[in-house]
Short mmCIF file of C-alpha atoms and ligand atoms in Angstrom, two decimals:
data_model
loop_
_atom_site.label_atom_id
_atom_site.label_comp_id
_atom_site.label_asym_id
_atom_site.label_seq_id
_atom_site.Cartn_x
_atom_site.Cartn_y
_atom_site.Cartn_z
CA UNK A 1 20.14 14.29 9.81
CA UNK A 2 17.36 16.24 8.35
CA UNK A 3 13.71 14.25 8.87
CA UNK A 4 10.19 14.62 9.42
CA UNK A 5 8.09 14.29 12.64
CA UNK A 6 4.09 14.28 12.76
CA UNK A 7 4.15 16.69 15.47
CA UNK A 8 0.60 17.15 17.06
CA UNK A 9 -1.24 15.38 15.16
CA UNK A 10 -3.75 18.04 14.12
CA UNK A 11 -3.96 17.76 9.98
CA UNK A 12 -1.11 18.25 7.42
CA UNK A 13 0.48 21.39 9.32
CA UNK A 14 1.55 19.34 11.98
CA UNK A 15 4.35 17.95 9.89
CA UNK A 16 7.50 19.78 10.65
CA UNK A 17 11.03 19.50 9.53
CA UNK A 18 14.04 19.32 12.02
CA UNK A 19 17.20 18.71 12.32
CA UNK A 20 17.94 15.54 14.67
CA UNK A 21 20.86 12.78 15.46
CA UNK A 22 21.77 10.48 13.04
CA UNK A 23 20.26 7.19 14.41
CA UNK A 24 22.44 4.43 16.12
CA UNK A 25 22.29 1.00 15.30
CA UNK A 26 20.92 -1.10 18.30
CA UNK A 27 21.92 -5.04 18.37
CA UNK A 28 20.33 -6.43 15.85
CA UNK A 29 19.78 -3.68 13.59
CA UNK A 30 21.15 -1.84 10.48
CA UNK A 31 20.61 1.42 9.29
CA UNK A 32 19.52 2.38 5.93
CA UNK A 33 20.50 5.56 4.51
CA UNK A 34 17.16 6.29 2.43
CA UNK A 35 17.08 6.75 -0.92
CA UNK A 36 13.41 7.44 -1.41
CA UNK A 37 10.30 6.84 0.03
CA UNK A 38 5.88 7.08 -0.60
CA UNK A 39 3.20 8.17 1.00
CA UNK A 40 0.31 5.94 1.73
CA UNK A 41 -3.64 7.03 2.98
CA UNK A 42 -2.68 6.21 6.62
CA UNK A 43 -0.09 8.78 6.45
CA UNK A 44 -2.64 11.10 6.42
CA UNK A 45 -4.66 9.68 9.13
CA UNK A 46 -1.65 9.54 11.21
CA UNK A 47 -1.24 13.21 10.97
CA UNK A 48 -4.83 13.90 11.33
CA UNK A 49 -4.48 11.58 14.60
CA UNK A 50 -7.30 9.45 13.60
CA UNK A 51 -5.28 6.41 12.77
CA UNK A 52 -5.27 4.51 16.47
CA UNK A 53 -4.01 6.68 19.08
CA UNK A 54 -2.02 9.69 19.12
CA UNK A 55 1.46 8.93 18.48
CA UNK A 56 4.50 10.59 20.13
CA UNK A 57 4.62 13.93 18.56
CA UNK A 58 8.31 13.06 17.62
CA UNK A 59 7.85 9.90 15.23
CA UNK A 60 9.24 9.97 12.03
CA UNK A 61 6.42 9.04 9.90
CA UNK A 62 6.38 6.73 6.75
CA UNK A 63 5.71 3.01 5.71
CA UNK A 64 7.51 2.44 2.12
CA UNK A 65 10.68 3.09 1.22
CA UNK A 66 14.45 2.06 -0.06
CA UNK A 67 17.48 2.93 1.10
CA UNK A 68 21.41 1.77 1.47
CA UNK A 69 22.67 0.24 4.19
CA UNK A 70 25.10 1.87 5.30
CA UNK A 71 26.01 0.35 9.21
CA UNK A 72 24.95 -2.86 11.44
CA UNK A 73 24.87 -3.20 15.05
CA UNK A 74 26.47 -5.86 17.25
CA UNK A 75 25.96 -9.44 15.63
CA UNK A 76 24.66 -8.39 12.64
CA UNK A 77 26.66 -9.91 9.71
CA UNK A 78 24.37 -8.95 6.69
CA UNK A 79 22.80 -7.52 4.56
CA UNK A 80 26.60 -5.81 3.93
CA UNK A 81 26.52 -2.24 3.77
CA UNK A 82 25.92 -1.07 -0.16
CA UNK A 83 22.96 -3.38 -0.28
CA UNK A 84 20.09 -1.40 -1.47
CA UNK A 85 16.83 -3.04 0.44
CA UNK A 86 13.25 -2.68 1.16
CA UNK A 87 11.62 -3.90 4.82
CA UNK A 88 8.33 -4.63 5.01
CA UNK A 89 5.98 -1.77 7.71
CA UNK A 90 5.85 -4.55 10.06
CA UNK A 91 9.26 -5.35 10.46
CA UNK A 92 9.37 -7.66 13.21
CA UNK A 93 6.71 -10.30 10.90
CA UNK A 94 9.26 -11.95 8.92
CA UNK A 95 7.39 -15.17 8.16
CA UNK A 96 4.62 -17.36 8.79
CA UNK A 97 0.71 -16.46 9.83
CA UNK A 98 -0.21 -12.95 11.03
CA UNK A 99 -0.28 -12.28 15.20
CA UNK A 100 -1.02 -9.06 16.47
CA UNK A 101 2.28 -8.56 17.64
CA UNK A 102 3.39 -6.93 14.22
CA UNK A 103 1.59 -3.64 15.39
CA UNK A 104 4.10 -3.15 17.97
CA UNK A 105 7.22 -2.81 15.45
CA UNK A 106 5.32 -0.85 12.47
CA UNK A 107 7.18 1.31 10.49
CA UNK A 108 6.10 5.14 11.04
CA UNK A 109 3.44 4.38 13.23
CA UNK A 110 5.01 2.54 16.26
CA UNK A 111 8.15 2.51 15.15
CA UNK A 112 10.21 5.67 13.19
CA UNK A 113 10.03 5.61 9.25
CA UNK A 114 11.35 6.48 5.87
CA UNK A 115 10.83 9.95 5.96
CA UNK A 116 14.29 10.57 7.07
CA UNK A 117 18.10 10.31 5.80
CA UNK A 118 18.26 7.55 7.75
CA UNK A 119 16.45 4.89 9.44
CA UNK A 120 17.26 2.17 12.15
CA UNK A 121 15.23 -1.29 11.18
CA UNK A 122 15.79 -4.88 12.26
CA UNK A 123 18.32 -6.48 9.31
CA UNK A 124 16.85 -9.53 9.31
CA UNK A 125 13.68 -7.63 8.00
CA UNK A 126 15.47 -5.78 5.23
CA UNK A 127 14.94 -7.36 1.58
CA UNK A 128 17.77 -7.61 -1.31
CA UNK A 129 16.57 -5.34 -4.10
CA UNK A 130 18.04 -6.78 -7.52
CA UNK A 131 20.18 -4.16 -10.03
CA UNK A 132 17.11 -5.27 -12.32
CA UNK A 133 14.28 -2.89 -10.01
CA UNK A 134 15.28 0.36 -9.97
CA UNK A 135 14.33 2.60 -7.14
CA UNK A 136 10.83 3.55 -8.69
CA UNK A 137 9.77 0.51 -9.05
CA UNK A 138 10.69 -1.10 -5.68
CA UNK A 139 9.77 2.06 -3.17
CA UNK A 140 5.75 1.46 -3.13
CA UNK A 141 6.38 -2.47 -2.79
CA UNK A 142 6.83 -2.35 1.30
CA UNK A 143 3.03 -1.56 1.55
CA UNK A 144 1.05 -1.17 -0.97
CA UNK A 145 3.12 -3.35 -3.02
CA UNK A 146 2.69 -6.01 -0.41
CA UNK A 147 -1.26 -5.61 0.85
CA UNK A 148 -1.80 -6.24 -3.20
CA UNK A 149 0.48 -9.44 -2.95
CA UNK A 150 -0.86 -10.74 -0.15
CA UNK A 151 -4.41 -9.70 -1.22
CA UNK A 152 -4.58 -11.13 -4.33
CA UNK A 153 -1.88 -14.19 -4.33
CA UNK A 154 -1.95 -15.06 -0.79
CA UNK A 155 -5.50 -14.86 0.38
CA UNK A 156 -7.40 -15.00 -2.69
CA UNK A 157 -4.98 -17.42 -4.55
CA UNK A 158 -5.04 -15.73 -7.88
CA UNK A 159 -5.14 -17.52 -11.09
CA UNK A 160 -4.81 -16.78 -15.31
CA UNK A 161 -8.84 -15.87 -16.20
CA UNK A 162 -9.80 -14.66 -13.13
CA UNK A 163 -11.53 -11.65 -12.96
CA UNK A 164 -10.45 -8.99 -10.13
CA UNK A 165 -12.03 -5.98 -9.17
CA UNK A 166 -10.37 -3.25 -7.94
CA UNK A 167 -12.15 0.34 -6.14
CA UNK A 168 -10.80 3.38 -7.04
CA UNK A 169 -7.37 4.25 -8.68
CA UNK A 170 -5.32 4.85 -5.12
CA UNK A 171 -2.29 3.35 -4.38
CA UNK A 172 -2.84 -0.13 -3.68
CA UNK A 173 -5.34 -0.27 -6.75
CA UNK A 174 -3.24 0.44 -8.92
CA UNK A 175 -0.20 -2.12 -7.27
CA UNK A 176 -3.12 -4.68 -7.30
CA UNK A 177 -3.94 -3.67 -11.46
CA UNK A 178 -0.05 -4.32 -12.24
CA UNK A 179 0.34 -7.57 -10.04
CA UNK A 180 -3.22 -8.98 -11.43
CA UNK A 181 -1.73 -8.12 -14.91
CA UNK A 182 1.17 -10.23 -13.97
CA UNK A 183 -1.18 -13.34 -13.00
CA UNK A 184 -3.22 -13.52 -16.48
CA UNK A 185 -6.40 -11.89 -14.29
CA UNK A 186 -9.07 -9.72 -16.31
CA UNK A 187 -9.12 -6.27 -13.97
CA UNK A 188 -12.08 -4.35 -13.64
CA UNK A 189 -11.55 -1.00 -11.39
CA UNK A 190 -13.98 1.61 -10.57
CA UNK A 191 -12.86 5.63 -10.70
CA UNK A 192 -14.75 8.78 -10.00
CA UNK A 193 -12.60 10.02 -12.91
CA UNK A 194 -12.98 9.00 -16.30
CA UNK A 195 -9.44 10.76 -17.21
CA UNK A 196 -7.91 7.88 -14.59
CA UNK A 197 -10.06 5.59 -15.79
CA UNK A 198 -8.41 5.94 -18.88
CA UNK A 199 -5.62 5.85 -17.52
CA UNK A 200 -5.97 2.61 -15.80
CA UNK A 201 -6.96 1.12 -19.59
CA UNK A 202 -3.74 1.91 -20.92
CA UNK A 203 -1.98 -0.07 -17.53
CA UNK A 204 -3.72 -3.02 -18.98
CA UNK A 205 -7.71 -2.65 -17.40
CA UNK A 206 -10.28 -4.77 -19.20
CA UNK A 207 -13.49 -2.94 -17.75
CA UNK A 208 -13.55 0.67 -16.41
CA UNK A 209 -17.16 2.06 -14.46
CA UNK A 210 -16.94 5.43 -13.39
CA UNK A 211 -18.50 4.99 -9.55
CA UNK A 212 -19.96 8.55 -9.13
CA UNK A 213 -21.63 8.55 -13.19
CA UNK A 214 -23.29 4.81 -12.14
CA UNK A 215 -24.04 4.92 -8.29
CA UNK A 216 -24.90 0.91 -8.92
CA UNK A 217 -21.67 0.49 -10.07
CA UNK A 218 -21.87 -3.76 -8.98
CA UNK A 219 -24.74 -3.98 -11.92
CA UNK A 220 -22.84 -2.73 -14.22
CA UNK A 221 -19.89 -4.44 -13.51
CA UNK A 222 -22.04 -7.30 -13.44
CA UNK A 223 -23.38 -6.07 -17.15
CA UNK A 224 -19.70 -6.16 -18.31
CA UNK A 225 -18.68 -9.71 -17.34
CA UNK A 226 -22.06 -10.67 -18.99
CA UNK A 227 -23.33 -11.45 -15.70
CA UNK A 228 -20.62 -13.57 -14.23
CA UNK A 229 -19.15 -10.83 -11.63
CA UNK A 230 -15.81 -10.87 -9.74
CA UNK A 231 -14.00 -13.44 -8.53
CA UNK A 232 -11.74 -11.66 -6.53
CA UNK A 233 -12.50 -7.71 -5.11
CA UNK A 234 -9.84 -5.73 -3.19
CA UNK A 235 -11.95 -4.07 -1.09
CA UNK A 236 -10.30 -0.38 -0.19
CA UNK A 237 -13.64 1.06 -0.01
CA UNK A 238 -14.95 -0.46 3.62
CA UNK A 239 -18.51 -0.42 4.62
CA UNK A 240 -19.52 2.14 2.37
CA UNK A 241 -18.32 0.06 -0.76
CA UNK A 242 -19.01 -3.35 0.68
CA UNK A 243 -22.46 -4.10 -0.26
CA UNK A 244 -21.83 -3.49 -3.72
CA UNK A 245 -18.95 -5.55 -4.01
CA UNK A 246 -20.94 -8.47 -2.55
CA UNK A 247 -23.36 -7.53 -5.00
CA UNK A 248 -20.75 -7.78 -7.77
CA UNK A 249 -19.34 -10.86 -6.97
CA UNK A 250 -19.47 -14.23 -8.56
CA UNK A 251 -20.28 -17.28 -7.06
CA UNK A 252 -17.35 -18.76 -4.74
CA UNK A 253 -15.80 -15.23 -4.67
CA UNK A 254 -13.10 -13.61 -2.77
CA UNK A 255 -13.21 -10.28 -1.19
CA UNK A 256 -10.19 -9.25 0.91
CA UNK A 257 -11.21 -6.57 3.17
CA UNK A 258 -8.07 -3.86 3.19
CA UNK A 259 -9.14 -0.39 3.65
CA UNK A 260 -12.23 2.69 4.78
CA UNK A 261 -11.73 5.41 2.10
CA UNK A 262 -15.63 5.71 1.24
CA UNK A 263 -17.89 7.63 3.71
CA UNK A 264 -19.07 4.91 5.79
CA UNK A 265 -21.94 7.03 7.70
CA UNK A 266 -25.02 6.19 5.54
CA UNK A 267 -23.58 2.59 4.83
CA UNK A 268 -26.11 -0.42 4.73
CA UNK A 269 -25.30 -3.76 6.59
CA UNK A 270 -23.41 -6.28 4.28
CA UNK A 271 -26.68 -7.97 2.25
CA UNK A 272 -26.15 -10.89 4.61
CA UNK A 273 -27.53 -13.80 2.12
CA UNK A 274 -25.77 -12.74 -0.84
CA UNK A 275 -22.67 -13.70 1.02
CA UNK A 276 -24.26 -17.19 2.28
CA UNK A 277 -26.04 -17.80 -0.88
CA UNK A 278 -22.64 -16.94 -3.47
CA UNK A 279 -20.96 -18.74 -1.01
CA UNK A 280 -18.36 -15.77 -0.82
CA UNK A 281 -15.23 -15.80 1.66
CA UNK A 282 -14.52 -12.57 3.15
CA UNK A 283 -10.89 -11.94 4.60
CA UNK A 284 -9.73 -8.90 6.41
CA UNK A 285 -5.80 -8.30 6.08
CA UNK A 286 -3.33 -6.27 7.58
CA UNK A 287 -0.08 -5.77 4.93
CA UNK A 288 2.12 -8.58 5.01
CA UNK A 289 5.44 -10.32 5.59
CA UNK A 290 8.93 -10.37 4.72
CA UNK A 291 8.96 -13.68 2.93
CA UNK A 292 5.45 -12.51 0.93
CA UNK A 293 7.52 -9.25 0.17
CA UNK A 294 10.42 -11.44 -1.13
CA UNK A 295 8.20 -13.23 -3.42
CA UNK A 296 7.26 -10.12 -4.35
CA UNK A 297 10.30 -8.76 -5.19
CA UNK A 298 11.25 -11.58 -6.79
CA UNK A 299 8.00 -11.43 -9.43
CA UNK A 300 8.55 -7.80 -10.26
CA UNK A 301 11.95 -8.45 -11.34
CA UNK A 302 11.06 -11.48 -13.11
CA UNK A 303 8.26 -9.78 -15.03
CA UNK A 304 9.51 -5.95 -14.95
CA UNK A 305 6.38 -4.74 -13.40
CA UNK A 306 6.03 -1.15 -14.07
CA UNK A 307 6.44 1.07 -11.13
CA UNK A 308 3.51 2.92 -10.32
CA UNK A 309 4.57 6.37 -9.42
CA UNK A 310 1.99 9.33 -10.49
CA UNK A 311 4.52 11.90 -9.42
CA UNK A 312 7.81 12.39 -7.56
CA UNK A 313 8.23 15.47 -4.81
CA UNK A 314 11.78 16.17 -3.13
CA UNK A 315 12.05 16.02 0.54
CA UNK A 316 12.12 19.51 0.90
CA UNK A 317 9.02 19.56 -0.63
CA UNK A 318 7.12 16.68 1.55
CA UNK A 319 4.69 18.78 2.65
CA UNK A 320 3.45 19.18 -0.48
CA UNK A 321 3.60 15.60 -1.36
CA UNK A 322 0.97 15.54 1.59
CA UNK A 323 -1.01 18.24 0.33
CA UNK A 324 -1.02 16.27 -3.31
CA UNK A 325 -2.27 13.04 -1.96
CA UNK A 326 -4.83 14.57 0.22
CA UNK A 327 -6.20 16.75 -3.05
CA UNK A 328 -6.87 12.52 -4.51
CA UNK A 329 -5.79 13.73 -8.07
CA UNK A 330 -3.21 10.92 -7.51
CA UNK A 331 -3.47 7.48 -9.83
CA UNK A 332 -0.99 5.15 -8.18
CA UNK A 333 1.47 6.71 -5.46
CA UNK A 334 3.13 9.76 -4.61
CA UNK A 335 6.87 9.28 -3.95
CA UNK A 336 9.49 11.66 -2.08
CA UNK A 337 13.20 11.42 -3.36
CA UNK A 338 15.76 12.04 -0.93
CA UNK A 339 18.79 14.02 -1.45
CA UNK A 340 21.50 12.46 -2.73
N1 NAP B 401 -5.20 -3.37 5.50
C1 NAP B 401 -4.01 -2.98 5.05
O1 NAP B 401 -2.98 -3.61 5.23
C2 NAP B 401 -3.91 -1.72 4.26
C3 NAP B 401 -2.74 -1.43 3.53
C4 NAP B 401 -2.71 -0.31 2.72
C5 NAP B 401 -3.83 0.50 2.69
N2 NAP B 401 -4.92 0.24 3.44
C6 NAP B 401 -6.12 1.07 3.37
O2 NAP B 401 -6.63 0.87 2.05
C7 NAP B 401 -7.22 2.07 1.59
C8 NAP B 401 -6.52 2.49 0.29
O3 NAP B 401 -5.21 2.93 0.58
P1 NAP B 401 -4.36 3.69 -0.52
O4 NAP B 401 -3.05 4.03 0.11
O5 NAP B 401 -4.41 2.93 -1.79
O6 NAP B 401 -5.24 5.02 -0.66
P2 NAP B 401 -5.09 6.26 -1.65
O7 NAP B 401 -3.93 6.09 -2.56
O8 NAP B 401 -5.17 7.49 -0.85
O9 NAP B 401 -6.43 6.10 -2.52
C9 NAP B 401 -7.30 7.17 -2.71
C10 NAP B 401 -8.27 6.81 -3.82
O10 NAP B 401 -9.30 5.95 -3.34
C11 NAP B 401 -10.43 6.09 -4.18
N3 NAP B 401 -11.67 6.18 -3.40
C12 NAP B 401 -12.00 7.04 -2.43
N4 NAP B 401 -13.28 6.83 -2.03
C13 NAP B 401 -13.75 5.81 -2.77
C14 NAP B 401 -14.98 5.14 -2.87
N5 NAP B 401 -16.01 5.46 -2.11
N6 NAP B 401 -15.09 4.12 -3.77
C15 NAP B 401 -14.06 3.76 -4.56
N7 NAP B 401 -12.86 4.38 -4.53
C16 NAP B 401 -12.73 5.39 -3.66
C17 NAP B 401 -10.25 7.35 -5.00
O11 NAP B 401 -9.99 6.93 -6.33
P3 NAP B 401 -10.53 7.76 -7.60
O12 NAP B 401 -9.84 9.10 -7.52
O13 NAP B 401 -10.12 6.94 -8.76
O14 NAP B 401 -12.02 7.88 -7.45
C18 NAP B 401 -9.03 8.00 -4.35
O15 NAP B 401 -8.24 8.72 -5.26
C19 NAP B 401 -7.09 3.07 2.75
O16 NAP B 401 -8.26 3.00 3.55
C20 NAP B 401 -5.90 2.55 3.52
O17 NAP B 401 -5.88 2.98 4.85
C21 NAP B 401 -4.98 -0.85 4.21
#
C-alpha cells in the first residue's frame, strides 16, 4: 500500500512516501481501508520530534480518520466488512475514566495511523458511522471532534445559556464552536484574524475579540458579556493564554486545560486567587473515549453538525497539507482524501 512515515523526525521534510505491505489483521483486530483522514497540531510536533520522544522513524503518522472495513482477524465477528467507522486516537480506552494506559495504543503516535490505505486497529474500538454523516463531517470527530466533546459535555457539563470561550480558530475551536452551538451555549472565540473572526460569526459566534488588536483580550471579553465572563473556556492556548482566561472567567467557571499553541516563555504564573476567589475548576484532558465518541456521533447526526473542513488536499499532496497547517491560515481542519 502506498503510506506515510515521519521519518527522522527533523520538521516537515522528514515525511516521506513509500511503498509498504498491506497490513495484517492480528486477533482482535480489523483493518480499515481509509477513506480520508486530518491533520491535527501534534502532527506537526510529531514530525518536528518535540511531541514526547522520538518515535520509530517508520510510524505511520495520523490521529483522525474514516475508513471501510474491509477484513477481521481471528474472533472478530463485527463491525462486518462495508461498515464505514471512526476509532477514537486512543484505541484501547473504550469506556469508563481515563488511565494512562491509553498512551500506549495511540493512533499515529504509538501506534500506526490514518495516513495510509490501510490501517490495522482494535474492532472493538471502531465506531458505526450513520449514512446520515458523510465523510466530511465524521473525519475530524476521532480527535478534535472528541477533545471538544469531552471538553465541553463531559468535563464542563454544558448547558443552553452558557457562555463558552474558545482561543483561536484551530481545529478543536472550531469543533468546540459547532458542538457549543448544538448545546444552546453563547460562544465567544478569540482570532488574530479578523477575516476568521468573521468567519467564525457566520458558524454561529456571539462575540469575536481579535487577540493580537486587544492584548487584554479577558477585559474585553469581560466588556462583552457586560461583565459576567465565561463559564466554560477551552483552553488550547496553555500557559501563555491561561492567565487571561482565569481573568475572563465567571464565577464557578470551567476551564478545561487541552493544548500549548501560545509562546509560553514570557508566561506569568496562573493569578493564583482569581482561581480560589471565582471558585474556578480547572481540568486537564487528554482526548477521549469510544463511548464519548459514540455519543458524539450520535449528536452530529441527530443535529447535522456542519463539518468543519477549511480545505481538502489529496494524499499525494500530504505534504502540502502539512505545509498548509503549519502556515495557520487554517479555520477548522485540514483534511487529506485518499484515493479511491
Ligand atoms: N489534550 C488533548 O487531548 C488535545 C487534543 C487535541 C489538541 N490538543 C492541543 O490543543 C491545541 C490546539 O490543537 P488544534 O489541533 O486545534 O491546533 P491548530 O488547528 O493547529 O490551531 C492553530 C490555531 O491556534 C490559534 N492560536 C495560536 N496561538 C494562539 C494564542 N496564543 N492564543 C489564541 N489562539 C492561538 C491560531 O488561531 P488564529 O489563526 O485564529 O489566531 C492558530 O491558527 C494544540 O496545542 C494541540 O496539541 C490537545
Amino acid at each position: 500500500m502506498m503510506a506515510f512515515e515521519i521519518g527522522d523526525q527533523i520538521g516537515l521534510a522528514s515525511l516521506r512516501a513509500v511503498d509498504r505491505p498491506d497490513p495484517a489483521p492480528a486477533p482482535g483486530e480489523a483493518i480499515v481501508r481509509v477513506r480520508a483522514a486530518c491533520l491535527n497540531h501534534r502532527d506537526l510536533k510529531v514530525l518536528a520530534g518535540t511531541y514526547g520522544p522520538r518515535r520509530p522513524p517508520t510510524r505511520v503518522p495520523g490521529s483522525d480518520g474514516i475508513g471501510e472495513v474491509v477484513a477481521l482477524g481471528a474472533g472478530v465477528t463485527a463491525p462486518q466488512p462495508g461498515t464505514r467507522a471512526i476509532c477514537a486516537h486512543f484505541c484501547n480506552w473504550l469506556d469508563g475514566a481515563f488511565s494512562p494506559a491509553a498512551f500506549a495504543h495511540d493512533l499515529g503516535i504509538t501506534r500506526d495511523g490514518w495516513l495510509a490505505q490501510h490501517i490495522a486497529v482494535p474492532a472493538a474500538a471502531l465506531v458505526t458511522v450513520p449514512d446520515a454523516v458523510s465523510d466530511a463531517q465524521a473525519v475530524a470527530l476521532p480527535a478534535a471532534g472528541l477533545t471538544a466533546w469531552n471538553a465541553l459535555v463531559e468535563v464542563a457539563r454544558i448547558k443552553a445559556g452558557d457562555v463558552v470561550l474558545l482561543l483561536g480558530t484551530g481545529g478543536v475551536s472550531i469543533l468546540a464552536l459547532k458542538i457549543a452551538r448544538m448545546h444552546g451555549a453563547r460562544v465567544a472565540i478569540t482570532s488574530s484574524s479578523d477575516a476568521k473572526l468573521e468567519q467564525a460569526r457566520n458558524m454561529g459566534a456571539d462575540i469575536a475579540i481579535n487577540y493580537r488588536a486587544e492584548p487584554d483580550w479577558a477585559a474585553a471579553m469581560l466588556r462583552a458579556t457586560g461583565g459576567a465572563g465565561a463559564d466554560i473556556v477551552v483552553e488550547t492556548g496553555g500557559l501563555a493564554t491561561l492567565t487571561h482566561s482565569i481573568s475572563a472567567c465567571a464565577p464557578n467557571a470551567r476551564i478545561v486545560l487541552i493544548g500549548a499553541l501560545g509562546d509560553a516563555s514570557a508566561a506569568a504564573l496562573p493569578n493564583f486567587s482569581s482561581i480560589v476567589g471565582k471558585n474556578l475548576t480547572l481540568r486537564g484532558i487528554t482526548a477521549g473515549n469510544r463511548r464519548m465518541l459514540q455519543d458524539l456521533v450520535r449528536a452530529v447526526a441527530a443535529n447535522d453538525m456542519p463539518a468543519s473542513i477549511h480545505r481538502c488536499f489529496s494524499f499525494a499532496d500530504t505534504a502540502a497539507a502539512y505545509a498548509f497547517l503549519q502556515a495557520g491560515n487554517h479555520l477548522g481542519k485540514v483534511m487529506i482524501e485518499m484515493p479511491a
